[in-house]
N, CA, C and O of each residue as an XYZ file, in Angstrom:
768
protein
N      82.468    148.375    113.285
C      81.489    148.855    114.240
C      82.100    148.697    115.627
O      82.675    147.658    115.950
N      81.969    149.736    116.439
C      82.453    149.668    117.794
C      81.285    149.324    118.697
O      80.209    149.910    118.574
N      81.490    148.365    119.615
C      80.441    147.998    120.561
C      80.774    148.697    121.872
O      81.876    148.574    122.407
N      79.800    149.423    122.364
C      79.910    150.230    123.564
C      79.202    149.526    124.708
O      78.096    149.018    124.526
N      79.809    149.484    125.865
C      79.142    148.920    127.034
C      77.776    149.532    127.212
O      77.611    150.752    127.221
N      76.753    148.616    127.359
C      75.425    149.058    127.563
C      74.651    149.265    126.260
O      73.449    149.527    126.307
N      75.318    149.154    125.074
C      74.639    149.336    123.826
C      73.745    148.167    123.480
O      73.909    147.079    124.032
N      72.777    148.377    122.551
C      71.949    147.239    122.127
C      72.776    146.084    121.531
O      72.453    144.912    121.720
N      73.868    146.448    120.794
C      74.770    145.389    120.278
C      75.365    144.560    121.387
O      75.470    143.339    121.275
N      75.758    145.230    122.473
C      76.364    144.510    123.603
C      75.341    143.547    124.235
O      75.686    142.436    124.638
N      74.088    143.994    124.309
C      73.041    143.138    124.851
C      72.862    141.890    123.991
O      72.726    140.786    124.519
N      72.861    142.061    122.664
C      72.719    140.938    121.768
C      73.890    139.988    121.898
O      73.711    138.771    121.960
N      75.113    140.556    121.941
C      76.325    139.764    122.058
C      76.370    139.031    123.404
O      76.823    137.888    123.463
N      75.911    139.668    124.481
C      75.881    139.063    125.796
C      74.949    137.879    125.806
O      75.277    136.829    126.358
N      73.777    138.039    125.194
C      72.788    136.964    125.161
C      73.303    135.788    124.343
O      73.180    134.632    124.747
N      73.883    136.101    123.184
C      74.431    135.016    122.325
C      75.547    134.275    123.056
O      75.601    133.045    123.046
N      76.423    135.028    123.683
C      77.494    134.422    124.454
C      76.933    133.497    125.542
O      77.423    132.380    125.710
N      75.936    133.938    126.264
C      75.337    133.192    127.326
C      74.631    131.883    126.790
O      74.587    130.859    127.472
N      74.113    131.975    125.599
C      73.531    130.743    124.993
C      74.635    129.697    124.835
O      74.416    128.507    125.060
N      75.796    130.150    124.452
C      76.940    129.230    124.248
C      77.434    128.720    125.620
O      77.781    127.547    125.749
N      77.467    129.584    126.629
C      77.802    129.138    127.970
C      76.736    128.181    128.447
O      77.069    127.229    129.153
N      75.488    128.371    128.108
C      74.403    127.463    128.440
C      74.651    126.076    127.931
O      74.298    125.101    128.595
N      75.254    125.960    126.757
C      75.617    124.640    126.227
C      76.632    123.960    127.125
O      76.547    122.760    127.387
N      77.598    124.746    127.596
C      78.621    124.240    128.494
C      78.012    123.772    129.826
O      78.362    122.706    130.334
N      77.118    124.564    130.373
C      76.432    124.178    131.622
C      75.643    122.902    131.380
O      75.698    121.978    132.191
N      74.906    122.840    130.269
C      74.152    121.636    129.959
C      75.061    120.422    129.830
O      74.715    119.341    130.307
N      76.208    120.582    129.198
C      77.145    119.466    129.037
C      77.637    119.014    130.411
O      77.799    117.815    130.639
N      77.870    119.923    131.302
C      78.294    119.546    132.668
C      77.238    118.710    133.330
O      77.544    117.668    133.911
N      75.973    119.153    133.255
C      74.905    118.393    133.904
C      74.676    117.051    133.247
O      74.340    116.077    133.922
N      74.850    116.987    131.952
C      74.782    115.674    131.221
C      75.908    114.733    131.746
O      75.663    113.592    132.137
N      77.129    115.267    131.733
C      78.288    114.434    132.159
C      78.120    114.034    133.603
O      78.553    112.942    133.970
N      77.516    114.852    134.448
C      77.242    114.494    135.790
C      76.307    113.334    135.895
O      76.559    112.384    136.635
N      75.195    113.405    135.138
C      74.168    112.348    135.197
C      74.720    111.045    134.561
O      74.508    109.964    135.111
N      75.396    111.132    133.456
C      75.771    109.948    132.699
C      77.128    109.355    133.147
O      77.301    108.136    133.171
N      78.044    110.200    133.485
C      79.401    109.734    133.779
C      79.886    110.023    135.217
O      81.015    109.693    135.579
N      79.020    110.636    136.014
C      79.403    111.057    137.379
C      80.686    111.863    137.394
O      81.593    111.610    138.188
N      80.745    112.862    136.481
C      81.903    113.759    136.439
C      81.432    115.181    136.109
O      80.369    115.385    135.523
N      82.250    116.143    136.501
C      81.987    117.547    136.193
C      83.256    118.349    136.036
O      84.317    117.938    136.506
N      83.162    119.456    135.399
C      84.307    120.333    135.226
C      84.581    121.066    136.523
O      83.668    121.647    137.110
N      85.830    121.048    136.984
C      86.208    121.735    138.201
C      87.570    122.391    137.993
O      88.508    122.252    138.779
N      87.608    123.120    136.868
C      88.903    123.722    136.477
C      89.102    125.140    136.908
O      88.226    125.800    137.467
N      90.307    125.576    136.618
C      90.697    126.943    136.863
C      90.059    127.810    135.775
O      90.295    127.605    134.584
N      89.246    128.782    136.204
C      88.574    129.647    135.226
C      89.539    130.385    134.329
O      89.201    130.711    133.191
N      90.737    130.654    134.820
C      91.736    131.422    134.008
C      92.253    130.514    132.871
O      92.859    131.015    131.924
N      92.031    129.229    132.946
C      92.489    128.294    131.910
C      91.342    127.967    130.919
O      91.559    127.278    129.923
N      90.131    128.467    131.204
C      89.029    128.319    130.262
C      89.156    129.385    129.187
O      89.445    130.545    129.480
N      88.938    128.986    127.953
C      88.986    130.007    126.909
C      87.842    129.771    125.903
O      87.245    128.696    125.849
N      87.575    130.781    125.140
C      86.532    130.785    124.161
C      87.151    131.054    122.818
O      88.032    131.905    122.704
N      86.715    130.352    121.800
C      87.250    130.552    120.489
C      86.136    130.488    119.443
O      85.058    129.952    119.698
N      86.414    131.038    118.276
C      85.471    131.023    117.173
C      85.634    129.784    116.359
O      86.749    129.438    115.970
N      84.572    129.117    116.097
C      84.584    127.951    115.155
C      83.455    128.136    114.151
O      82.534    128.916    114.393
N      83.514    127.436    113.041
C      82.409    127.464    112.108
C      81.426    126.375    112.410
O      81.799    125.214    112.581
N      80.159    126.748    112.476
C      79.084    125.853    112.761
C      77.914    126.160    111.904
O      77.373    127.263    111.972
N      77.486    125.199    111.071
C      76.386    125.438    110.133
C      76.615    126.651    109.247
O      75.685    127.401    108.952
N      77.866    126.838    108.823
C      78.187    127.929    107.919
C      78.379    129.331    108.567
O      78.631    130.318    107.877
N      78.256    129.378    109.862
C      78.432    130.631    110.610
C      79.550    130.517    111.627
O      79.749    129.448    112.204
N      80.277    131.588    111.857
C      81.252    131.605    112.931
C      80.467    131.687    114.270
O      79.507    132.448    114.393
N      80.887    130.917    115.221
C      80.235    130.949    116.517
C      81.268    130.728    117.630
O      82.433    130.445    117.352
N      80.853    130.854    118.841
C      81.747    130.752    120.011
C      81.655    129.334    120.576
O      80.578    128.754    120.718
N      82.831    128.815    120.888
C      82.956    127.520    121.583
C      83.753    127.700    122.849
O      84.592    128.592    122.969
N      83.464    126.821    123.790
C      84.162    126.833    125.091
C      85.176    125.740    125.098
O      84.900    124.615    124.681
N      86.337    126.058    125.564
C      87.436    125.077    125.661
C      88.001    125.013    127.049
O      88.329    126.044    127.636
N      88.122    123.828    127.581
C      88.738    123.623    128.891
C      89.713    122.477    128.839
O      89.681    121.678    127.904
N      90.585    122.381    129.831
C      91.592    121.328    129.864
C      90.937    120.010    130.208
O      90.047    119.935    131.056
N      91.390    118.990    129.544
C      90.832    117.623    129.774
C      91.008    117.159    131.176
O      90.153    116.445    131.701
N      92.103    117.543    131.814
C      92.390    117.089    133.193
C      91.636    117.936    134.239
O      91.845    117.736    135.435
N      90.788    118.852    133.835
C      90.009    119.635    134.779
C      88.649    118.994    135.111
O      87.815    119.610    135.775
N      88.433    117.755    134.644
C      87.168    117.056    134.948
C      87.442    116.153    136.137
O      88.466    115.474    136.206
N      86.507    116.164    137.061
C      86.674    115.348    138.254
C      85.515    114.360    138.400
O      84.414    114.595    137.901
N      85.782    113.263    139.087
C      84.732    112.316    139.388
C      83.876    112.783    140.546
O      84.388    113.384    141.490
N      82.615    112.524    140.492
C      81.663    112.935    141.540
C      80.896    111.722    141.992
O      80.271    111.045    141.176
N      80.929    111.429    143.285
C      80.134    110.304    143.805
C      78.642    110.591    143.614
O      78.202    111.739    143.666
N      77.893    109.536    143.396
C      76.434    109.711    143.183
C      75.749    110.500    144.321
O      74.829    111.282    144.081
N      76.215    110.276    145.549
C      75.615    110.989    146.678
C      76.081    112.452    146.789
O      75.647    113.177    147.684
N      76.960    112.877    145.882
C      77.416    114.310    145.863
C      76.835    115.091    144.683
O      77.290    116.202    144.410
N      75.858    114.548    143.987
C      75.284    115.218    142.829
C      74.661    116.547    143.207
O      74.778    117.520    142.461
N      74.006    116.603    144.347
C      73.346    117.836    144.786
C      74.357    118.960    144.934
O      74.108    120.073    144.472
N      75.512    118.688    145.578
C      76.525    119.705    145.733
C      77.135    120.081    144.378
O      77.452    121.246    144.138
N      77.297    119.097    143.501
C      77.871    119.358    142.172
C      76.921    120.263    141.388
O      77.361    121.204    140.728
N      75.639    119.983    141.460
C      74.637    120.800    140.702
C      74.625    122.182    141.226
O      74.558    123.141    140.456
N      74.688    122.319    142.535
C      74.760    123.626    143.173
C      75.979    124.417    142.692
O      75.872    125.608    142.400
N      77.152    123.743    142.610
C      78.376    124.373    142.166
C      78.258    124.844    140.699
O      78.743    125.920    140.349
N      77.624    124.043    139.868
C      77.434    124.404    138.487
C      76.528    125.641    138.379
O      76.804    126.545    137.591
N      75.467    125.678    139.158
C      74.553    126.837    139.144
C      75.263    128.051    139.675
O      75.082    129.137    139.124
N      76.076    127.929    140.734
C      76.804    129.065    141.314
C      77.762    129.624    140.235
O      77.903    130.840    140.107
N      78.414    128.739    139.464
C      79.334    129.183    138.418
C      78.563    129.886    137.335
O      79.004    130.923    136.838
N      77.400    129.341    136.946
C      76.583    130.013    135.888
C      76.114    131.400    136.393
O      76.119    132.373    135.639
N      75.723    131.472    137.639
C      75.273    132.746    138.218
C      76.435    133.728    138.246
O      76.216    134.915    138.004
N      77.640    133.300    138.525
C      78.822    134.176    138.479
C      79.003    134.740    137.063
O      79.277    135.928    136.892
N      78.846    133.865    136.036
C      78.964    134.306    134.656
C      77.915    135.365    134.354
O      78.205    136.394    133.744
N      76.689    135.095    134.792
C      75.601    136.039    134.525
C      75.877    137.378    135.233
O      75.647    138.438    134.650
N      76.357    137.339    136.457
C      76.640    138.599    137.173
C      77.768    139.376    136.411
O      77.709    140.596    136.262
N      78.783    138.619    135.942
C      79.865    139.314    135.216
C      79.354    139.932    133.915
O      79.735    141.049    133.564
N      78.507    139.220    133.214
C      77.966    139.768    131.938
C      77.174    141.040    132.222
O      77.228    141.999    131.453
N      76.443    141.039    133.325
C      75.599    142.167    133.624
C      76.359    143.391    134.106
O      75.761    144.440    134.346
N      77.713    143.263    134.252
C      78.507    144.430    134.581
C      78.756    145.269    133.323
O      79.194    146.414    133.436
N      78.491    144.735    132.140
C      78.729    145.455    130.883
C      77.462    145.772    130.112
O      77.474    146.578    129.181
N      76.380    145.140    130.499
C      75.080    145.428    129.836
C      73.950    145.187    130.793
O      74.085    144.420    131.747
N      72.841    145.833    130.548
C      71.706    145.713    131.462
C      70.793    144.610    131.094
O      69.626    144.654    131.481
N      71.222    143.637    130.387
C      70.355    142.506    129.957
C      69.741    141.839    131.209
O      70.371    141.733    132.261
N      68.519    141.408    131.043
C      67.816    140.744    132.154
C      68.507    139.472    132.581
O      68.896    138.682    131.721
N      68.676    139.238    133.855
C      69.257    137.941    134.249
C      68.310    136.778    133.866
O      68.769    135.663    133.618
N      67.010    137.040    133.821
C      66.079    135.979    133.401
C      66.351    135.556    131.964
O      66.287    134.368    131.646
N      66.645    136.487    131.118
C      66.979    136.155    129.724
C      68.200    135.233    129.701
O      68.220    134.240    128.972
N      69.189    135.557    130.479
C      70.433    134.756    130.511
C      70.184    133.360    131.115
O      70.756    132.375    130.646
N      69.328    133.272    132.159
C      69.023    131.928    132.731
C      68.209    131.148    131.711
O      68.431    129.949    131.540
N      67.275    131.795    131.032
C      66.470    131.073    130.008
C      67.337    130.568    128.895
O      67.027    129.542    128.289
N      68.440    131.272    128.599
C      69.395    130.797    127.584
C      69.994    129.473    128.010
O      70.315    128.648    127.155
N      70.151    129.247    129.284
C      70.646    127.978    129.788
C      69.547    126.966    129.783
O      69.758    125.836    129.343
N      68.387    127.323    130.254
C      67.271    126.379    130.493
C      66.792    125.732    129.209
O      66.359    124.580    129.219
N      66.864    126.440    128.129
C      66.414    125.854    126.848
C      67.183    124.574    126.520
O      66.586    123.619    126.023
N      68.447    124.531    126.774
C      69.274    123.351    126.512
C      68.915    122.242    127.508
O      68.911    121.062    127.160
N      68.614    122.635    128.745
C      68.291    121.636    129.768
C      66.970    120.901    129.432
O      66.825    119.715    129.727
N      66.015    121.617    128.816
C      64.787    120.957    128.452
C      65.014    119.737    127.563
O      64.521    118.640    127.828
N      65.785    119.974    126.495
C      66.056    118.873    125.563
C      66.841    117.769    126.248
O      66.491    116.596    126.115
N      67.878    118.111    126.966
C      68.738    117.116    127.563
C      68.004    116.235    128.560
O      68.164    115.015    128.550
N      67.177    116.864    129.444
C      66.431    116.081    130.424
C      65.338    115.281    129.738
O      65.026    114.177    130.184
N      64.758    115.788    128.688
C      63.793    115.006    127.928
C      64.459    113.717    127.437
O      63.911    112.630    127.614
N      65.623    113.835    126.828
C      66.356    112.643    126.289
C      66.730    111.712    127.442
O      66.501    110.506    127.351
N      67.288    112.235    128.500
C      67.769    111.361    129.573
C      66.597    110.676    130.310
O      66.712    109.529    130.740
N      65.498    111.381    130.443
C      64.357    110.757    131.104
C      63.646    109.687    130.236
O      62.972    108.810    130.776
N      63.791    109.755    128.938
C      63.259    108.766    128.037
C      64.106    107.540    127.966
O      63.626    106.493    127.531
N      65.361    107.620    128.380
C      66.310    106.536    128.262
C      66.311    105.729    129.594
O      66.653    106.278    130.642
N      65.936    104.455    129.550
C      65.930    103.653    130.812
C      67.273    103.609    131.512
O      67.329    103.469    132.734
N      68.366    103.727    130.750
C      69.689    103.689    131.388
C      70.007    104.945    132.173
O      70.832    104.894    133.085
N      69.395    106.058    131.861
C      69.690    107.327    132.544
C      68.495    107.904    133.295
O      68.616    108.927    133.968
N      67.338    107.245    133.179
C      66.099    107.820    133.752
C      66.217    108.110    135.249
O      65.860    109.200    135.698
N      66.711    107.153    136.015
C      66.697    107.330    137.503
C      67.629    108.485    137.948
O      67.230    109.330    138.749
N      68.832    108.510    137.438
C      69.746    109.608    137.859
C      69.306    110.937    137.281
O      69.471    111.967    137.936
N      68.750    110.954    136.077
C      68.257    112.175    135.465
C      67.074    112.707    136.274
O      66.950    113.918    136.457
N      66.195    111.811    136.764
C      65.086    112.236    137.591
C      65.573    112.878    138.906
O      65.075    113.925    139.318
N      66.546    112.232    139.547
C      67.085    112.756    140.788
C      67.748    114.092    140.579
O      67.563    114.998    141.391
N      68.533    114.252    139.493
C      69.147    115.510    139.225
C      68.159    116.601    138.835
O      68.323    117.758    139.224
N      67.141    116.241    138.072
C      66.102    117.182    137.744
C      65.367    117.671    138.983
O      65.101    118.863    139.142
N      65.044    116.721    139.857
C      64.405    117.119    141.121
C      65.286    118.070    141.933
O      64.790    118.983    142.592
N      66.577    117.845    141.875
C      67.544    118.722    142.548
C      67.474    120.110    141.948
O      67.459    121.099    142.681
N      67.430    120.206    140.614
C      67.356    121.512    139.945
C      66.069    122.216    140.211
O      66.018    123.443    140.128
N      65.005    121.485    140.535
C      63.702    122.101    140.854
C      63.566    122.460    142.349
O      62.600    123.113    142.743
N      64.549    122.024    143.187
C      64.472    122.274    144.604
C      64.987    123.694    144.939
O      66.061    124.118    144.511
N      64.160    124.392    145.722
C      64.538    125.759    146.115
C      65.849    125.806    146.854
O      66.607    126.765    146.712
N      66.129    124.798    147.634
C      67.377    124.758    148.456
C      68.606    124.779    147.578
O      69.614    125.372    147.961
N      68.561    124.153    146.414
C      69.679    124.147    145.459
C      70.049    125.532    144.975
O      71.199    125.810    144.635
N      69.024    126.410    144.953
C      69.208    127.735    144.453
C      69.528    128.768    145.540
O      69.665    129.958    145.254
N      69.644    128.304    146.782
C      69.961    129.219    147.872
C      71.212    130.019    147.569
O      72.233    129.459    147.171
N      71.135    131.308    147.753
C      72.282    132.188    147.489
C      72.269    132.745    146.072
O      73.000    133.683    145.754
N      71.406    132.141    145.203
C      71.222    132.597    143.831
C      69.838    133.262    143.696
O      69.687    134.360    143.161
N      68.864    132.543    144.202
C      67.450    133.000    144.137
C      66.711    132.433    145.355
O      67.166    131.468    145.969
N      65.594    133.026    145.690
C      64.831    132.499    146.832
C      64.054    131.233    146.449
O      63.668    130.442    147.310
N      63.831    131.058    145.130
C      63.157    129.858    144.646
C      63.892    129.320    143.454
O      64.734    130.010    142.879
N      63.591    128.099    143.069
C      64.239    127.499    141.903
C      63.773    128.166    140.621
O      62.596    128.107    140.264
N      64.675    128.775    139.963
C      64.356    129.469    138.693
C      63.970    128.407    137.634
O      63.139    128.669    136.765
N      64.578    127.218    137.717
C      64.263    126.176    136.749
C      62.866    125.604    136.982
O      62.157    125.292    136.025
N      62.467    125.463    138.244
C      61.111    124.992    138.545
C      60.101    126.017    138.029
O      59.055    125.646    137.496
N      60.416    127.312    138.189
C      59.510    128.336    137.660
C      59.434    128.243    136.131
O      58.360    128.389    135.547
N      60.560    128.003    135.504
C      60.613    127.862    134.043
C      59.737    126.655    133.576
O      59.012    126.745    132.585
N      59.831    125.573    134.297
C      59.013    124.360    133.950
C      57.570    124.548    134.243
O      56.719    123.939    133.596
N      57.254    125.415    135.247
C      55.862    125.719    135.575
C      55.054    124.476    135.898
O      53.915    124.346    135.449
N      55.626    123.557    136.673
C      54.909    122.355    137.084
C      54.818    121.271    136.026
O      54.149    120.259    136.238
N      55.466    121.459    134.912
C      55.404    120.475    133.837
C      56.776    119.749    133.665
O      57.811    120.180    134.173
N      56.709    118.645    132.929
C      57.880    117.904    132.606
C      58.559    118.489    131.384
O      57.891    119.089    130.541
N      59.917    118.325    131.262
C      60.602    118.820    130.089
C      59.961    118.360    128.772
O      59.845    119.156    127.840
N      59.548    117.100    128.681
C      58.941    116.599    127.440
C      57.663    117.292    127.102
O      57.337    117.428    125.923
N      56.917    117.741    128.094
C      55.635    118.398    127.855
C      55.808    119.779    127.214
O      54.934    120.222    126.468
N      56.905    120.455    127.491
C      57.086    121.799    127.006
C      58.214    121.928    125.994
O      58.621    123.037    125.646
N      58.705    120.822    125.536
C      59.866    120.796    124.615
C      59.661    121.644    123.387
O      60.533    122.442    123.044
N      58.566    121.503    122.729
C      58.328    122.237    121.463
C      57.249    123.319    121.656
O      56.418    123.516    120.769
N      57.250    123.990    122.754
C      56.295    125.068    123.019
C      57.055    126.371    123.254
O      58.271    126.374    123.445
N      56.322    127.461    123.236
C      56.945    128.730    123.579
C      56.972    128.835    125.100
O      56.038    129.343    125.720
N      58.029    128.358    125.669
C      58.169    128.332    127.131
C      58.978    129.574    127.625
O      58.887    129.946    128.795
N      59.734    130.179    126.757
C      60.489    131.339    127.153
C      59.545    132.478    127.523
O      58.448    132.575    126.973
N      59.958    133.331    128.440
C      59.220    134.510    128.750
C      59.955    135.770    128.240
O      59.400    136.868    128.217
N      61.249    135.564    127.825
C      62.058    136.677    127.326
C      62.618    136.273    125.959
O      62.721    135.088    125.643
N      62.966    137.252    125.178
C      63.576    137.011    123.876
C      65.071    136.887    124.043
O      65.680    137.677    124.764
N      65.691    135.888    123.374
C      67.133    135.666    123.475
C      67.912    136.514    122.528
O      69.142    136.517    122.582
N      67.244    137.247    121.648
C      67.872    138.102    120.650
C      68.600    137.386    119.544
O      69.397    137.998    118.834
N      68.347    136.106    119.380
C      69.043    135.375    118.256
C      68.641    135.973    116.948
O      69.420    135.936    115.996
N      67.421    136.540    116.855
C      66.922    137.207    115.659
C      67.794    138.420    115.255
O      67.745    138.874    114.112
N      68.572    138.922    116.191
C      69.417    140.104    115.940
C      70.851    139.719    115.678
O      71.690    140.604    115.513
N      71.170    138.448    115.632
C      72.543    138.004    115.327
C      72.647    137.716    113.842
O      71.905    136.885    113.317
N      73.549    138.383    113.168
C      73.685    138.136    111.715
C      73.876    136.645    111.442
O      74.709    135.991    112.071
N      73.095    136.114    110.496
C      73.181    134.755    110.113
C      72.240    133.790    110.893
O      72.118    132.617    110.541
N      71.597    134.297    111.929
C      70.680    133.492    112.712
C      69.244    133.987    112.499
O      69.016    135.082    111.985
N      68.302    133.163    112.901
C      66.926    133.511    112.765
C      66.323    133.673    114.174
O      66.997    133.415    115.171
N      65.073    134.095    114.247
C      64.362    134.114    115.533
C      64.252    132.687    116.040
O      63.923    131.779    115.276
N      64.510    132.493    117.262
C      64.459    131.118    117.808
C      63.002    130.653    117.834
O      62.077    131.464    117.887
N      62.822    129.349    117.796
C      61.530    128.781    117.737
C      60.709    128.887    118.997
O      59.527    128.545    119.007
N      61.332    129.362    120.064
C      60.654    129.458    121.371
C      60.417    130.912    121.795
O      60.070    131.197    122.941
N      60.609    131.792    120.862
C      60.532    133.227    121.199
C      59.121    133.666    121.544
O      58.173    133.383    120.812
N      58.989    134.365    122.674
C      57.657    134.840    123.056
C      57.186    135.997    122.139
O      56.031    136.415    122.217
N      58.059    136.495    121.298
C      57.704    137.602    120.419
C      57.252    137.117    119.052
O      57.075    137.928    118.143
N      57.065    135.840    118.889
C      56.675    135.283    117.601
C      55.437    135.933    117.046
O      54.507    136.256    117.786
N      55.423    136.127    115.734
C      54.238    136.675    115.074
C      53.261    135.585    114.736
O      52.200    135.858    114.174
C-alpha cells in the first residue's frame, strides 16, 4: 500500500507517530522533575526505529546518552518551554504532510502527562517539584509563541491530573482504532 501525503492513512500514521513522540516528551518532563536533566541533543542524531511491544511492531525514539544535560532547579521554566517548543516544531513538521488537527497531536502528548503527573504528585519525594512543573505547564506565559493560552491548562479544564485520569478527557480521536493491531483508546470521545 502506498501512503500519499494528505491521505487518511497518513493522518493515522502521523497521529500514531506523535503518540510515540509524546512518550519522549513525557520522559523529558519526568527526567526534568526527578533528575533535573533534559535532552538537549542534535535533532539530526535522533532516530526512530521499530521494536516489538506487546506483540506489535511500534516506533521507539533513540537519542545519544551524552545529549542529556543537567538543569538547575531555577531553570525548569526555561527547560519546560524548550521542550514545548521542540514538540510544537514536531507538530508543525507533521502538519506539512497531513492536515491532522494540531489539537489531536497535542492531546497525544497530554495523555501521557496526565498519568505521569498523577504519579509524581502522589509521591512525597517528587510532589513539590512536580507541582511547580505542572503549574509551569499550566501558565500561559510558558506557551508564548506556541499558543495565546496554555493548551495543557485547557486540557485539564481546571482539574487535577488525578481527577481526570480515567475519564474521557480527549476532545479529538487519536486514531489508534485505525492502527492494525490496536484498539480504540480508552479516552476516545467517539466511544459508543
